[in-house]
Coordinates of C-alpha atoms and ligand atoms in Angstrom, one line a residue:
X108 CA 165.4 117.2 109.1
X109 CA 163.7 114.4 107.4
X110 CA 160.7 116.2 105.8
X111 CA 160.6 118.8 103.6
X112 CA 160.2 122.2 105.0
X113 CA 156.4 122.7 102.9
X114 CA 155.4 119.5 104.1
X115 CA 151.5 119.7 104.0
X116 CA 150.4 118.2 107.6
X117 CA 146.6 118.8 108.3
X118 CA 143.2 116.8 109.0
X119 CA 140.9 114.8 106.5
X120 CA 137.1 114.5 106.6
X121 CA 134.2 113.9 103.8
X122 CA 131.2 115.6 103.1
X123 CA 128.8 112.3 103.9
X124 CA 129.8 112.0 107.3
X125 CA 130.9 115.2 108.3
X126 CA 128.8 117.9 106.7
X127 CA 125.1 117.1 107.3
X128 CA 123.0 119.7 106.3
X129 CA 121.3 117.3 104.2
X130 CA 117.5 119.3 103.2
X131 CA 119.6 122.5 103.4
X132 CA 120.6 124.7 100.5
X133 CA 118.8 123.3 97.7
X134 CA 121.1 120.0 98.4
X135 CA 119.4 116.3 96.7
X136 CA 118.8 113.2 98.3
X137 CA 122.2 110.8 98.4
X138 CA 122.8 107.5 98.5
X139 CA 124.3 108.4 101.7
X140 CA 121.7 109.5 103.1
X141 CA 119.8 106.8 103.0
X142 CA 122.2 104.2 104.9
X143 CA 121.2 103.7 108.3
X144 CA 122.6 102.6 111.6
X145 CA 122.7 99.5 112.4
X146 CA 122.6 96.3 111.6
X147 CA 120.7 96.6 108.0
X148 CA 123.5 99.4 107.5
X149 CA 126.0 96.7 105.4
X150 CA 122.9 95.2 103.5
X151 CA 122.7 98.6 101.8
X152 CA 126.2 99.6 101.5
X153 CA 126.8 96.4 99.5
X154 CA 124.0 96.8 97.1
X155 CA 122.0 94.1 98.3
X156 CA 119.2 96.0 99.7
X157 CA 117.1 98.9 97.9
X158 CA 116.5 101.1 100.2
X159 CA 115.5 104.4 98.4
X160 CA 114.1 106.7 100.8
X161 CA 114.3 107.6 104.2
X162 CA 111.9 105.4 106.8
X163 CA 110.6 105.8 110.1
X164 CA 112.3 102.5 111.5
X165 CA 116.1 103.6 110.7
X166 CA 118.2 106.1 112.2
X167 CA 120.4 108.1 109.7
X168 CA 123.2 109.4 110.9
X169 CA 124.9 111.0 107.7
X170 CA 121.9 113.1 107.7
X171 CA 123.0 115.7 110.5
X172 CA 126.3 114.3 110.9
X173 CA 128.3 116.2 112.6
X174 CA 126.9 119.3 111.2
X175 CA 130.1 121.3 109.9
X176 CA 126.9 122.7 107.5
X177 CA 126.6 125.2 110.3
X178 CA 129.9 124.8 112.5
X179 CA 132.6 125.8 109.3
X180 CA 134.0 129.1 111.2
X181 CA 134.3 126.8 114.2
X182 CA 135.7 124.1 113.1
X183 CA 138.4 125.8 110.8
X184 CA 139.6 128.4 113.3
X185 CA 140.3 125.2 115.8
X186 CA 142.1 122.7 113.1
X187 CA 144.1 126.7 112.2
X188 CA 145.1 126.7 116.0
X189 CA 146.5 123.3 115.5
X190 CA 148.6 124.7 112.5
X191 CA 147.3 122.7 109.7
X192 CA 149.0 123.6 106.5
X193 CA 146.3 121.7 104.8
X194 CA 142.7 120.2 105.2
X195 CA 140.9 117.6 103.7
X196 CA 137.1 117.6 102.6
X197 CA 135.0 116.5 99.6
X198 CA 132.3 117.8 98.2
X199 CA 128.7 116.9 98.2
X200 CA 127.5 116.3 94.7
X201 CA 123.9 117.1 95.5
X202 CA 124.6 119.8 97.2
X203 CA 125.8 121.4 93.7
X204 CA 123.3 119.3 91.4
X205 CA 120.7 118.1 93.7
X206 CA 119.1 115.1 91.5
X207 CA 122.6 115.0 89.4
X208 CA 121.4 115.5 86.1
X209 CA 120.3 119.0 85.9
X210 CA 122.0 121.4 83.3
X211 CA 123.0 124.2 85.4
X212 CA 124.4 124.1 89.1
X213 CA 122.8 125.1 92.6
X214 CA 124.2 128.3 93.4
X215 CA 123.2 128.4 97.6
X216 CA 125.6 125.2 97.2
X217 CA 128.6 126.4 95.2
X218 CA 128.3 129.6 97.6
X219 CA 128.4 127.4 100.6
X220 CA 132.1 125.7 99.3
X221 CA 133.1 129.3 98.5
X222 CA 132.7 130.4 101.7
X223 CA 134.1 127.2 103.2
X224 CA 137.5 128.1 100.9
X225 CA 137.5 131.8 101.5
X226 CA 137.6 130.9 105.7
X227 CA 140.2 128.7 104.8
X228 CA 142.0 131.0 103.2
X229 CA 142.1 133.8 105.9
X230 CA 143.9 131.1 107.9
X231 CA 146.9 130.1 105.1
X232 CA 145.0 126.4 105.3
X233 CA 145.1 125.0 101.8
X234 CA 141.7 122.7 100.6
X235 CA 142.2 119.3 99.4
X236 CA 139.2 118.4 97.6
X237 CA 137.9 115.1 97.3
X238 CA 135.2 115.2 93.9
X239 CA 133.5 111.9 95.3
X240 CA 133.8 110.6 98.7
X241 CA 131.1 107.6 98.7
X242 CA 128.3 110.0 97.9
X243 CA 125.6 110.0 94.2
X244 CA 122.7 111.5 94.3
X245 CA 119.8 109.2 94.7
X246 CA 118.5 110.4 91.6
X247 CA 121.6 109.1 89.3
X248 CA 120.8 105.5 91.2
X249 CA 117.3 105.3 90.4
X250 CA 116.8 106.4 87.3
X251 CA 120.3 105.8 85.8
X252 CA 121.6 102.5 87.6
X253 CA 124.4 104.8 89.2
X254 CA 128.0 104.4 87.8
X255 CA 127.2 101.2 85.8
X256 CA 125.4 103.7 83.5
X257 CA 128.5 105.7 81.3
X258 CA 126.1 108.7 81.6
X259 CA 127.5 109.3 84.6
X260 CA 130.7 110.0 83.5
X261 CA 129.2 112.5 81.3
X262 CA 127.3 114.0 84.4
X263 CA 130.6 113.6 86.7
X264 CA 132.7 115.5 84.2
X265 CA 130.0 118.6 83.9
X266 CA 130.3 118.2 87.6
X267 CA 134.3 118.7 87.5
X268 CA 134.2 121.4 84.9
X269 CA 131.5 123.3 87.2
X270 CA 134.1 122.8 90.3
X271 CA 137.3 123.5 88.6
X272 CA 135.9 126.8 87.7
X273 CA 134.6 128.1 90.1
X274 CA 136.9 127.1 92.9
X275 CA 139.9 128.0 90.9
X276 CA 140.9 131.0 92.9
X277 CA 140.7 128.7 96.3
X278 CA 141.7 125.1 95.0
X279 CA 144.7 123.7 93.7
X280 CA 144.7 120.0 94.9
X281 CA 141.8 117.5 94.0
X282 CA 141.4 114.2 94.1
X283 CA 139.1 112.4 91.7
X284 CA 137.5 109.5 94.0
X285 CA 138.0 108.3 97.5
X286 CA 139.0 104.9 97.7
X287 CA 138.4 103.6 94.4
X288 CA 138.8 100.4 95.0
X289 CA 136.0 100.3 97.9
X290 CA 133.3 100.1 94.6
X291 CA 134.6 95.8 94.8
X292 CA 133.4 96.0 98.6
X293 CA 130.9 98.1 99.6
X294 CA 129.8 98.9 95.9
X295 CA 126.2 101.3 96.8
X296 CA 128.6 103.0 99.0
X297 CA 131.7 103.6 96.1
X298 CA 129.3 103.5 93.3
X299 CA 125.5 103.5 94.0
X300 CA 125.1 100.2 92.5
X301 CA 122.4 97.7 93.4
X302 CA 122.0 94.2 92.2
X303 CA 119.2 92.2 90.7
X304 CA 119.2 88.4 92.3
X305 CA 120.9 86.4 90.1
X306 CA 123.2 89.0 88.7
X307 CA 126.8 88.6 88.3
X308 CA 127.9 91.1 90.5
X309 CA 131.2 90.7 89.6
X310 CA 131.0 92.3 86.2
X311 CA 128.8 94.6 87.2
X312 CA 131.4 96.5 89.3
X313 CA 133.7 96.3 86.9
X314 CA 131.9 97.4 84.9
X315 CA 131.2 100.3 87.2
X316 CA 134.9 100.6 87.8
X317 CA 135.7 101.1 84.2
X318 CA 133.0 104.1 84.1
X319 CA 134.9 105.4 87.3
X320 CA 138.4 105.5 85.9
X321 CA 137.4 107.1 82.3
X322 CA 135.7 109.9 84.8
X323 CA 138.7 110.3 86.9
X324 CA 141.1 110.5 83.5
X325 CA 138.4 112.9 82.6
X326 CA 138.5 115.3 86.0
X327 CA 142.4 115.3 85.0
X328 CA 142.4 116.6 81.5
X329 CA 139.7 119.4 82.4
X330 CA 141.0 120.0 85.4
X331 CA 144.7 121.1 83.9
X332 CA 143.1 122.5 80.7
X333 CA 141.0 125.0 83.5
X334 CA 144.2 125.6 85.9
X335 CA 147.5 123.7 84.7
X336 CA 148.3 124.2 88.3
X337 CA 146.2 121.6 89.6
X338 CA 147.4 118.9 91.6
X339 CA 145.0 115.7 90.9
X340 CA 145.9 112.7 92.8
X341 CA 144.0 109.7 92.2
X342 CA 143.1 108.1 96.2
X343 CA 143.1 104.1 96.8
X344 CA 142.3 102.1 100.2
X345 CA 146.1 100.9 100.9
X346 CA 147.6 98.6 103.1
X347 CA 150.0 95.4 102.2
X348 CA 148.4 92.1 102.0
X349 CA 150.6 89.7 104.1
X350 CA 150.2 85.8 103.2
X351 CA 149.9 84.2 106.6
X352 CA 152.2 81.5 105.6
X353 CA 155.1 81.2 103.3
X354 CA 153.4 78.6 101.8
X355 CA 153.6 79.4 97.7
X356 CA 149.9 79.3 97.5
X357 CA 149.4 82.2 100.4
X358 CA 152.2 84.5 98.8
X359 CA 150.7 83.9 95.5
X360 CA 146.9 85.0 97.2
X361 CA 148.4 88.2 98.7
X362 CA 149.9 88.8 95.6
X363 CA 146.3 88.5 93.8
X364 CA 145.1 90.2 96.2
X365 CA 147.3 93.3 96.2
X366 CA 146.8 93.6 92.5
X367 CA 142.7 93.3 93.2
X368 CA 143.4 97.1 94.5
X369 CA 146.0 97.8 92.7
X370 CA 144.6 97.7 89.2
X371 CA 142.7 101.0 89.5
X372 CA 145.9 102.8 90.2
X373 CA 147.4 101.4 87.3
X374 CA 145.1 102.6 85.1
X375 CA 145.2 106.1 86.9
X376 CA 149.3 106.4 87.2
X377 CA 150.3 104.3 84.5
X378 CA 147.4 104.9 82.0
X379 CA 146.7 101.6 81.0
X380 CA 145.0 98.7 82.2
X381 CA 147.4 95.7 83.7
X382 CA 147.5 92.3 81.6
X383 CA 146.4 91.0 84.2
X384 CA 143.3 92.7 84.4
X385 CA 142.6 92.2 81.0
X386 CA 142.3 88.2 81.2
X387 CA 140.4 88.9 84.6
X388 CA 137.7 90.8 82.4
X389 CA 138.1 88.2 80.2
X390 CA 137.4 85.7 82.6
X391 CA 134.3 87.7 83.8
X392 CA 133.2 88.0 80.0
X393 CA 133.1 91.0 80.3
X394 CA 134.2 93.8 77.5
X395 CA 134.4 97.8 78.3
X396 CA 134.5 98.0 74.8
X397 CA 137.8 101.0 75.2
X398 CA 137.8 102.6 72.3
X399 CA 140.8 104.4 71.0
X400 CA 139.8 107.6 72.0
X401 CA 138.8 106.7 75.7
X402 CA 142.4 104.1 75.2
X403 CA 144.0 108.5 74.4
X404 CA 142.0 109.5 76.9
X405 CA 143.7 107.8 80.0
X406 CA 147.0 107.0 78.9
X407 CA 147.6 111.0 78.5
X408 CA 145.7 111.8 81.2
X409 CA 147.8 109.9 84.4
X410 CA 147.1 111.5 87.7
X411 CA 150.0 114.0 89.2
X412 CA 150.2 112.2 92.5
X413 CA 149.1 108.9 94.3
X414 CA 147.0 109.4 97.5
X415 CA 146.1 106.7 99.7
X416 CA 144.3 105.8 103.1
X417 CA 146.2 103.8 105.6
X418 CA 144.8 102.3 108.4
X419 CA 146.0 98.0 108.8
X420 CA 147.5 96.0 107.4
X421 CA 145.7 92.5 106.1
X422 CA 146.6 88.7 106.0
X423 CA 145.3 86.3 103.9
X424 CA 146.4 82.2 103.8
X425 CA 144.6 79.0 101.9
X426 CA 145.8 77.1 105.1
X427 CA 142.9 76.4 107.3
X428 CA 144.5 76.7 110.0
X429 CA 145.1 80.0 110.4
X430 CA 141.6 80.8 111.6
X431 CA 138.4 82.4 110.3
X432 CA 137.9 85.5 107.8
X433 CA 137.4 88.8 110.3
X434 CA 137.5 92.7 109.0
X435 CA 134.7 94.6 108.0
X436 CA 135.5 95.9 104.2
X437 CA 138.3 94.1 103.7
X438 CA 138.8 90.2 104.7
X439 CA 141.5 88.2 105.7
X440 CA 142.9 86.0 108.5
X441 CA 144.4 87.4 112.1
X442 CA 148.1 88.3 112.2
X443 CA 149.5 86.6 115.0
X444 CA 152.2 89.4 115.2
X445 CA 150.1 92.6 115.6
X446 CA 147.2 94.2 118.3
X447 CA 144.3 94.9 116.9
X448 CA 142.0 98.1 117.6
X449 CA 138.8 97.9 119.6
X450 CA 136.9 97.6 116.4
X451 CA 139.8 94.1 115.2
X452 CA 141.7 96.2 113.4
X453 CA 145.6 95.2 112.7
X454 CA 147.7 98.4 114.2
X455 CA 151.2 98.3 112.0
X456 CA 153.3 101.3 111.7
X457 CA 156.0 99.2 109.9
X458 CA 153.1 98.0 107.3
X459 CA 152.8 101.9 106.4
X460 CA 156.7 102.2 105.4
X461 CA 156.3 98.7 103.3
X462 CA 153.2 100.5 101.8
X463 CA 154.8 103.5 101.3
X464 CA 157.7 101.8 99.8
X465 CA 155.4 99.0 97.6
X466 CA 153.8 102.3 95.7
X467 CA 156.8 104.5 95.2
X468 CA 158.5 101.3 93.2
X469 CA 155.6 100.9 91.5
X470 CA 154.4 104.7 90.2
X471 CA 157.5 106.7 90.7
X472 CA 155.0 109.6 91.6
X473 CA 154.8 111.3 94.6
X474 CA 153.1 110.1 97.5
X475 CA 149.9 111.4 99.8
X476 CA 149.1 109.7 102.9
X477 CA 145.3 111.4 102.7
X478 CA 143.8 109.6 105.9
X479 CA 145.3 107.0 109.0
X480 CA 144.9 106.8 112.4
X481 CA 142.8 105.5 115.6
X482 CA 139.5 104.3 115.5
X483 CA 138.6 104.1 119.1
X484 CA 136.1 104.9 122.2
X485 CA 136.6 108.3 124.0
X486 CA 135.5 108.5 127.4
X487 CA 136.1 111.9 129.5
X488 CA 137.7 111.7 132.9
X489 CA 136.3 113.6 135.8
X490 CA 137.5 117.2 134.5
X491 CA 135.7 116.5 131.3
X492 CA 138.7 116.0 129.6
X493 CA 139.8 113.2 126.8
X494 CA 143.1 111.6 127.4
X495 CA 143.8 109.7 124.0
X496 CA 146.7 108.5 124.8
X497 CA 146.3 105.7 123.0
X498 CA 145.7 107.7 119.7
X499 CA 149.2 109.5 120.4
X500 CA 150.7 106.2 120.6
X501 CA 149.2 105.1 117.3
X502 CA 150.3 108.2 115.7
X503 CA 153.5 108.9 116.6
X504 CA 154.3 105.2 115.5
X505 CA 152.6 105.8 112.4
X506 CA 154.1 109.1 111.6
X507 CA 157.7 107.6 112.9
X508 CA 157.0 104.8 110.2
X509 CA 156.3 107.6 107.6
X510 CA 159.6 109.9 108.4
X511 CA 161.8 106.7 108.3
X512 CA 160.2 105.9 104.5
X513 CA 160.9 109.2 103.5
X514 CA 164.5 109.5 105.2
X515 CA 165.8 106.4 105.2
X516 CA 164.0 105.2 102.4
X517 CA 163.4 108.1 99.9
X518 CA 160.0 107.8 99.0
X519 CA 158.8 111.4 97.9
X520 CA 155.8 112.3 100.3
X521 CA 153.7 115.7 99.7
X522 CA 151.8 115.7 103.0
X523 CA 149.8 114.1 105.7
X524 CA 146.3 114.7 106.7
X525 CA 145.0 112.4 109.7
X526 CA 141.8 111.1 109.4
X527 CA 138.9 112.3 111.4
X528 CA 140.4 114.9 112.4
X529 CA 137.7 116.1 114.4
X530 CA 134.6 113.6 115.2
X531 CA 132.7 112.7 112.5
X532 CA 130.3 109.4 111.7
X533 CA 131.9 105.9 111.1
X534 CA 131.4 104.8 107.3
X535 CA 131.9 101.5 107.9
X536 CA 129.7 101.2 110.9
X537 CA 127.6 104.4 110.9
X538 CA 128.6 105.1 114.5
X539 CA 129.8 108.3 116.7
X540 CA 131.4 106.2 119.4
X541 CA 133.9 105.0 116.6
X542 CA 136.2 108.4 117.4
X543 CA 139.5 109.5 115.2
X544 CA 139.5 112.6 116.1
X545 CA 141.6 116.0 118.2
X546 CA 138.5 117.5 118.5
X547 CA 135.7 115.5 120.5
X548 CA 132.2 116.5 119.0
X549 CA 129.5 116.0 121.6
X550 CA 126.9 113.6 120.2
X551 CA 126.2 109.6 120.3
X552 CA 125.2 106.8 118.0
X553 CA 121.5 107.8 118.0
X554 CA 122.3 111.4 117.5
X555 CA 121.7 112.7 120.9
X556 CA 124.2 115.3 122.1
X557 CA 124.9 119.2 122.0
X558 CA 127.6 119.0 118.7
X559 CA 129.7 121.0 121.4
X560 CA 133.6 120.8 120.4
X561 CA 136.3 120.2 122.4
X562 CA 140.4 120.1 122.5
X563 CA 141.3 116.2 123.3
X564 CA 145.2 115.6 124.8
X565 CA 146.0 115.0 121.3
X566 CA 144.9 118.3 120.0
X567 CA 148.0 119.4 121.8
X568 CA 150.2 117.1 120.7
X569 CA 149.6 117.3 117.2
X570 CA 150.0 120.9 117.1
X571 CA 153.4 120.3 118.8
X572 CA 154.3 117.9 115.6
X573 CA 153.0 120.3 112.7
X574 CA 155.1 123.5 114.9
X575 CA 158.0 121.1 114.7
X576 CA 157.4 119.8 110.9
X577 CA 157.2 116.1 112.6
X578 CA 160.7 116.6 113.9
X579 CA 159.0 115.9 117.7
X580 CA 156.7 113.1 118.1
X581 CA 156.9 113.1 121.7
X582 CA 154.3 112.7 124.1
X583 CA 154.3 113.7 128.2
Ligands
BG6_278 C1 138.1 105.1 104.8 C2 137.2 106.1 104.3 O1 137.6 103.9 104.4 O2 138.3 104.9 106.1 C3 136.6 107.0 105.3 O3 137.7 106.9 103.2 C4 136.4 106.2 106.6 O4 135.4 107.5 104.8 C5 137.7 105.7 107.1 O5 135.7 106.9 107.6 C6 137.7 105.0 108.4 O6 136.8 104.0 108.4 P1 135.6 103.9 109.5 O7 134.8 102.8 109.0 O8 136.3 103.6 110.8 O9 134.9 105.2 109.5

């Protein structure tokens, strides 16, 4: 038996492209919200466009998503037939302060969590809450410049202290932001930031990033001091960076590259930031100006465990040869030795037990693989039906990967939740057809469609896993 026997396997989604609901309940107007479809879609998610408000031209999909808002009972009862021990979802923040600033919370949306947990709770599913999954309210980005402004760190943690309270009774494991490290690639997205021409973007997101990780440290020390309990992981975009080449001057570019992401977890596991991040800010001119309170503040407030996101691995090289820069978020060169996805990207179980292994040497903390799996079109034959076969294939070479790091390898792993776990909108891309799901969720890019659910092949499968704690991957 390779995992342990309260292994926490389940599904991951996030409020911005799961929940919709968006004028419902009081809820603000989110940066999420307001990135469209399409190809203007990456303009805004990297900052470069201020788009503000909603516009007759664009279609939003986050808006309606896939509207769990209204489908909760649903939606839980099926990912509870599947056996999940545990279920990933984040909250949206204004759904609880609708502009972000206000003093006291929106009741219709706390109550709308609360009701989320307690129908969780009739089914033994535990939540595990992301705080911020790519979402601000619009309101924090207009008036306050989003997270380059340190107010918002004063407004996240009366946002934590608000949440910590009052889903005590339901929730025991948080996680402070999703994908911290997506603020250096798609920074409106990870941090609501837009830039003025001709400003160094660079230190702006730092900048940002600072503000981030003093919020996170934050949402540890209240969160303990409310339920000592709590389980708060911190949650970074993984994946190795392979040089192409072993030419010194590609190993030494992964190696930049890995510690590009790496340096947020280092503050949030470690406490500290890296040297090397110091003489990068000092490079950038910039200085976060850490006092030795904030300096306190994060060394003795470390996160308990270290989630991630696994998806691909990436390649980088100097050589020219090895081809042009492909990859949406994240660039880098073509591995000759891998397939790639119907949307280019790298499929490598093996790069998830070198992941696996590459943070465990690092942090010594317990690992959470919090998302991975299969990006890819669905079509139904002629019963109706989705065979995703090639989803169970990705899977069970994923989760193969994952039981040989833990067994073979003896990297400490709390649970798995797979991403998408039902239908829900692309963030990268903004589109339905880009599927990850067991459940199939009737609707298309433009939003056309009944929402109707349905059981895919896979639904089936990965019941079979959870019932058999991972022991059988196996597929007809
Ligand atoms: C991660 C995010 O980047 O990857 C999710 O945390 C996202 O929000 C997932 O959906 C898959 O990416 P995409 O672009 O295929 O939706």
């Amino acid at each position: 038996m390779s995992l342990p026997n309260n292994f926490l396997w389940g599904g991951a989604t996030a409020a911005n492209q799961y929940e919709g609901g968006w004028n419902e309940g009081g809820r603000g107007l989110a940066n999420v919200d307001v990135t469209p479809w399409g190809p203007d879609r990456r303009k805004v998610m990297s900052g470069t466009s201020r788009t503000h408000c909603l516009d007759a031209e664009h279609f939003y999909p986050g808006l309606d998503a896939v509207d769990f808002y209204h489908h909760y009972k649903e939606d839980i009862a099926l990912f509870a037939e599947m056996g999940f021990k545990v279920f990933r979802m984040s909250i949206a923040w204004s759904r609880i302060f609708p502009r972000g600033d206000e003093e006291e919370p929106n009741e219709e949306g706390l109550r709308f969590y609360e009701d989320v947990f307690r129908e969780l709770q009739k089914s033994n599913i535990e939540p595990l809450v992301t705080i911020t999954h790519f979402d601000c309210p619009m309101y924090l980005i207009t008036e306050y410049g989003g997270w380059k402004n340190p107010k918002l760190v004063e407004l996240y943690k009366r946002l934590c202290t608000v949440l910590f309270t009052r889903f005590k009774p339901y929730v025991k494991w948080w996680l402070t932001f999703n994908e911290i490290n997506m603020i250096l690639h798609l920074p409106f997205m990870g941090a609501g930031l837009e830039f003025d021409a001709g400003e160094n973007q660079e230190k702006a997101k730092y900048l940002a990033a600072h503000n981030e990780l003093l919020a996170s440290a934050w949402a540890v020390k209240i969160g303990h001091e409310i339920n000592p309990d709590n389980m708060i992981g911190c949650m970074v975009a993984a994946g190795e960076f392979y040089p192409w080449s072993p030419k010194p001057e590609d190993v030494f570019l992964a190696q930049q590259k890995e510690r590009e992401n790496l340096m947020f977890i280092d503050v949030q596991a470690r406490g500290e930031y890296p040297r090397y991040a110091e003489k990068m800010f000092e490079r950038l001119g910039l200085d976060p100006g850490i006092t030795p309170e904030q300096a306190r503040l994060l060394k003795d407030n470390t996160v308990d465990f270290i989630s991630f996101s696994y998806y691909t691995s990436r390649c980088v090289s100097t050589c020219p040869e090895a081809g042009e820069q492909v990859g949406n978020a994240f660039k880098g060169v073509k591995n000759p030795y891998l397939k790639i996805s119907d949307w280019g990207w790298a499929i490598d179980p093996l790069g998830l037990r070198t992941t696996m292994n590459s943070l465990y040497d690092r942090y010594q903390k317990p690992l959470f693989i919090v998302e991975n799996g299969l990006g890819a079109k669905d079509e139904p034959d002629a019963d109706g039906r989705i065979l995703d076969d090639y989803r169970i294939q990705y899977l069970q070479a994923h989760l193969q990967a994952m039981k040989d790091a833990v067994e073979l390898d003896g990297v400490p792993l709390l649970g798995y939740t797979a991403w998408g776990c039902i239908d829900l909108i692309s963030a990268s891309t903004g589109e339905m057809s880009k599927r990850y799901g067991f459940i199939y969720v009737d609707r298309d890019d433009q939003g056309n469609g009944t929402l109707q659910r349905s059981r895919k092949k896979s639904f089936d499968w990965y019941k079979k896993v959870i019932a058999t704690n991972g022991e059988d991957l196996s597929s007809d």
